[in-house]
Amino acid sequence: MGSTAEEGPGIPDPGRPGPGPVHLPGDLTPVGDPVHGPVRGCLSAIGGFFGELLGELVLGTLLALLTTASLAGVFVLAELAHRRDPLLACALGAVAVLLLLLGVRQLRRPRERRGRVGRILAAGTAGFGVWLLVCVGYASLREALDLATF
């Protein structure tokens, strides 16, 4: 009653009851969801595809807008500071780099040894790192996708 070597591996025995209806080649039984039918199964698959496509489109657009707006804001602020006083703009840049270095130092320290300022610097540095990762990651992904299309 079991599978023989002549039937081949993986071919079910039609006389043996299985977990569900078995579709054999040449059989006229419908394939798909026995409750809803193949049309509804196909429509739900298409709906799932379009839902995922729309979600990725919305997420990609939101990520592009946030990245572009944040980078544009940083460049506009830097330009305004440079127009007002170039030396002040360089000093603000140096202070920002110094604060980031102190934040990295605080991130490497154990949590219980950080003070209030250390926690704020560590959180700011981590936030800046995530922002930079999103900006660079989005730009790299966009360039990689542009290179992939011929």
Short mmCIF file of C-alpha atoms in Angstrom, two decimals:
data_model
loop_
_atom_site.label_atom_id
_atom_site.label_comp_id
_atom_site.label_asym_id
_atom_site.label_seq_id
_atom_site.Cartn_x
_atom_site.Cartn_y
_atom_site.Cartn_z
CA MET A 1 0.00 0.00 0.00
CA GLY A 2 2.95 2.33 0.41
CA SER A 3 5.08 4.07 -2.14
CA THR A 4 7.04 1.73 -4.39
CA ALA A 5 10.24 2.32 -6.30
CA GLU A 6 8.31 2.33 -9.61
CA GLU A 7 6.15 5.28 -8.51
CA GLY A 8 9.19 7.36 -7.69
CA PRO A 9 10.01 9.33 -4.59
CA GLY A 10 7.49 11.86 -3.37
CA ILE A 11 4.52 10.59 -5.39
CA PRO A 12 1.64 9.80 -3.02
CA ASP A 13 -0.29 6.56 -3.18
CA PRO A 14 -3.85 7.37 -4.39
CA GLY A 15 -5.29 4.56 -2.24
CA ARG A 16 -3.85 5.92 0.97
CA PRO A 17 -5.61 8.81 2.75
CA GLY A 18 -3.32 11.80 3.14
CA PRO A 19 -3.47 15.13 4.94
CA GLY A 20 -5.79 16.61 2.33
CA PRO A 21 -7.06 16.18 -1.19
CA VAL A 22 -4.35 15.04 -3.56
CA HIS A 23 -4.23 16.53 -7.05
CA LEU A 24 -2.91 14.07 -9.57
CA PRO A 25 -1.99 14.95 -13.16
CA GLY A 26 -5.08 14.69 -15.37
CA ASP A 27 -7.42 14.97 -12.39
CA LEU A 28 -10.24 17.50 -12.82
CA THR A 29 -10.37 18.50 -9.14
CA PRO A 30 -9.84 22.22 -8.58
CA VAL A 31 -6.49 23.32 -7.18
CA GLY A 32 -6.43 26.00 -4.51
CA ASP A 33 -8.29 26.84 -1.37
CA PRO A 34 -11.17 24.33 -1.08
CA VAL A 35 -13.31 26.80 0.88
CA HIS A 36 -12.88 29.95 -1.18
CA GLY A 37 -11.68 28.60 -4.50
CA PRO A 38 -8.73 29.51 -6.69
CA VAL A 39 -10.09 32.91 -7.77
CA ARG A 40 -10.28 34.27 -4.24
CA GLY A 41 -6.84 32.83 -3.46
CA CYS A 42 -5.42 34.55 -6.52
CA LEU A 43 -7.09 37.84 -5.61
CA SER A 44 -5.78 37.68 -2.05
CA ALA A 45 -2.26 37.03 -3.37
CA ILE A 46 -2.52 40.02 -5.72
CA GLY A 47 -3.90 42.15 -2.88
CA GLY A 48 -1.02 41.11 -0.65
CA PHE A 49 1.46 42.03 -3.37
CA PHE A 50 -0.07 45.47 -3.88
CA GLY A 51 -0.28 46.06 -0.13
CA GLU A 52 3.40 45.28 0.28
CA LEU A 53 4.27 47.40 -2.76
CA LEU A 54 2.31 50.36 -1.39
CA GLY A 55 3.91 49.97 2.03
CA GLU A 56 7.40 49.98 0.55
CA LEU A 57 6.53 52.97 -1.62
CA VAL A 58 5.24 54.96 1.35
CA LEU A 59 8.21 53.99 3.53
CA GLY A 60 10.70 54.80 0.78
CA THR A 61 9.08 58.16 0.11
CA LEU A 62 9.01 59.02 3.81
CA LEU A 63 12.65 58.02 4.21
CA ALA A 64 13.64 60.08 1.16
CA LEU A 65 11.77 63.14 2.44
CA LEU A 66 13.24 62.92 5.94
CA THR A 67 16.75 62.37 4.64
CA THR A 68 16.56 65.19 2.13
CA ALA A 69 14.95 67.63 4.56
CA SER A 70 17.41 66.92 7.34
CA LEU A 71 20.46 67.18 5.08
CA ALA A 72 19.10 70.37 3.49
CA GLY A 73 18.49 71.84 6.96
CA VAL A 74 22.04 71.10 8.06
CA PHE A 75 23.51 72.64 4.91
CA VAL A 76 21.27 75.73 5.11
CA LEU A 77 22.22 76.30 8.75
CA ALA A 78 25.91 75.86 7.94
CA GLU A 79 25.64 78.29 5.04
CA LEU A 80 23.81 80.88 7.14
CA ALA A 81 26.40 80.59 9.90
CA HIS A 82 29.23 80.89 7.37
CA ARG A 83 27.70 84.00 5.77
CA ARG A 84 27.32 85.66 9.14
CA ASP A 85 30.83 84.88 10.41
CA PRO A 86 33.11 82.25 8.83
CA LEU A 87 35.22 81.95 11.97
CA LEU A 88 32.13 81.36 14.10
CA ALA A 89 30.93 78.67 11.66
CA CYS A 90 34.27 76.86 11.90
CA ALA A 91 34.20 77.15 15.70
CA LEU A 92 30.65 75.72 15.80
CA GLY A 93 31.77 72.83 13.58
CA ALA A 94 34.73 72.14 15.86
CA VAL A 95 32.48 72.22 18.93
CA ALA A 96 30.06 69.79 17.23
CA VAL A 97 32.92 67.39 16.44
CA LEU A 98 34.21 67.69 20.02
CA LEU A 99 30.75 66.94 21.43
CA LEU A 100 30.47 63.90 19.15
CA LEU A 101 33.87 62.63 20.31
CA LEU A 102 32.84 63.08 23.95
CA GLY A 103 29.59 61.27 23.19
CA VAL A 104 31.49 58.35 21.68
CA ARG A 105 33.69 58.28 24.78
CA GLN A 106 30.58 58.19 26.97
CA LEU A 107 29.07 55.39 24.86
CA ARG A 108 32.18 53.28 25.53
CA ARG A 109 31.94 53.77 29.30
CA PRO A 110 29.78 51.49 31.47
CA ARG A 111 26.26 52.80 32.03
CA GLU A 112 26.64 53.13 35.78
CA ARG A 113 29.69 55.42 35.40
CA ARG A 114 27.92 57.94 33.15
CA GLY A 115 26.65 61.15 34.63
CA ARG A 116 23.67 63.17 33.42
CA VAL A 117 25.74 65.04 30.84
CA GLY A 118 27.36 61.79 29.75
CA ARG A 119 23.96 60.17 29.18
CA ILE A 120 22.80 63.17 27.15
CA LEU A 121 25.99 63.16 25.06
CA ALA A 122 25.75 59.40 24.53
CA ALA A 123 22.10 59.65 23.45
CA GLY A 124 22.85 62.56 21.12
CA THR A 125 25.78 60.71 19.56
CA ALA A 126 23.72 57.56 19.11
CA GLY A 127 20.92 59.60 17.53
CA PHE A 128 23.41 61.30 15.20
CA GLY A 129 24.85 57.90 14.28
CA VAL A 130 21.44 56.54 13.41
CA TRP A 131 20.63 59.66 11.38
CA LEU A 132 23.93 59.40 9.53
CA LEU A 133 23.38 55.69 8.92
CA VAL A 134 19.92 56.38 7.49
CA CYS A 135 21.22 59.17 5.24
CA VAL A 136 24.21 57.22 3.97
CA GLY A 137 22.21 54.00 3.73
CA TYR A 138 19.45 55.67 1.71
CA ALA A 139 21.93 57.37 -0.62
CA SER A 140 23.91 54.14 -1.08
CA LEU A 141 20.76 52.10 -1.72
CA ARG A 142 19.53 54.68 -4.22
CA GLU A 143 22.87 54.64 -6.07
CA ALA A 144 23.00 50.85 -6.03
CA LEU A 145 19.49 50.65 -7.49
CA ASP A 146 20.37 53.26 -10.14
CA LEU A 147 23.44 51.24 -11.12
CA ALA A 148 21.42 48.03 -11.30
CA THR A 149 19.03 49.41 -13.92
CA PHE A 150 20.41 49.39 -17.43
#
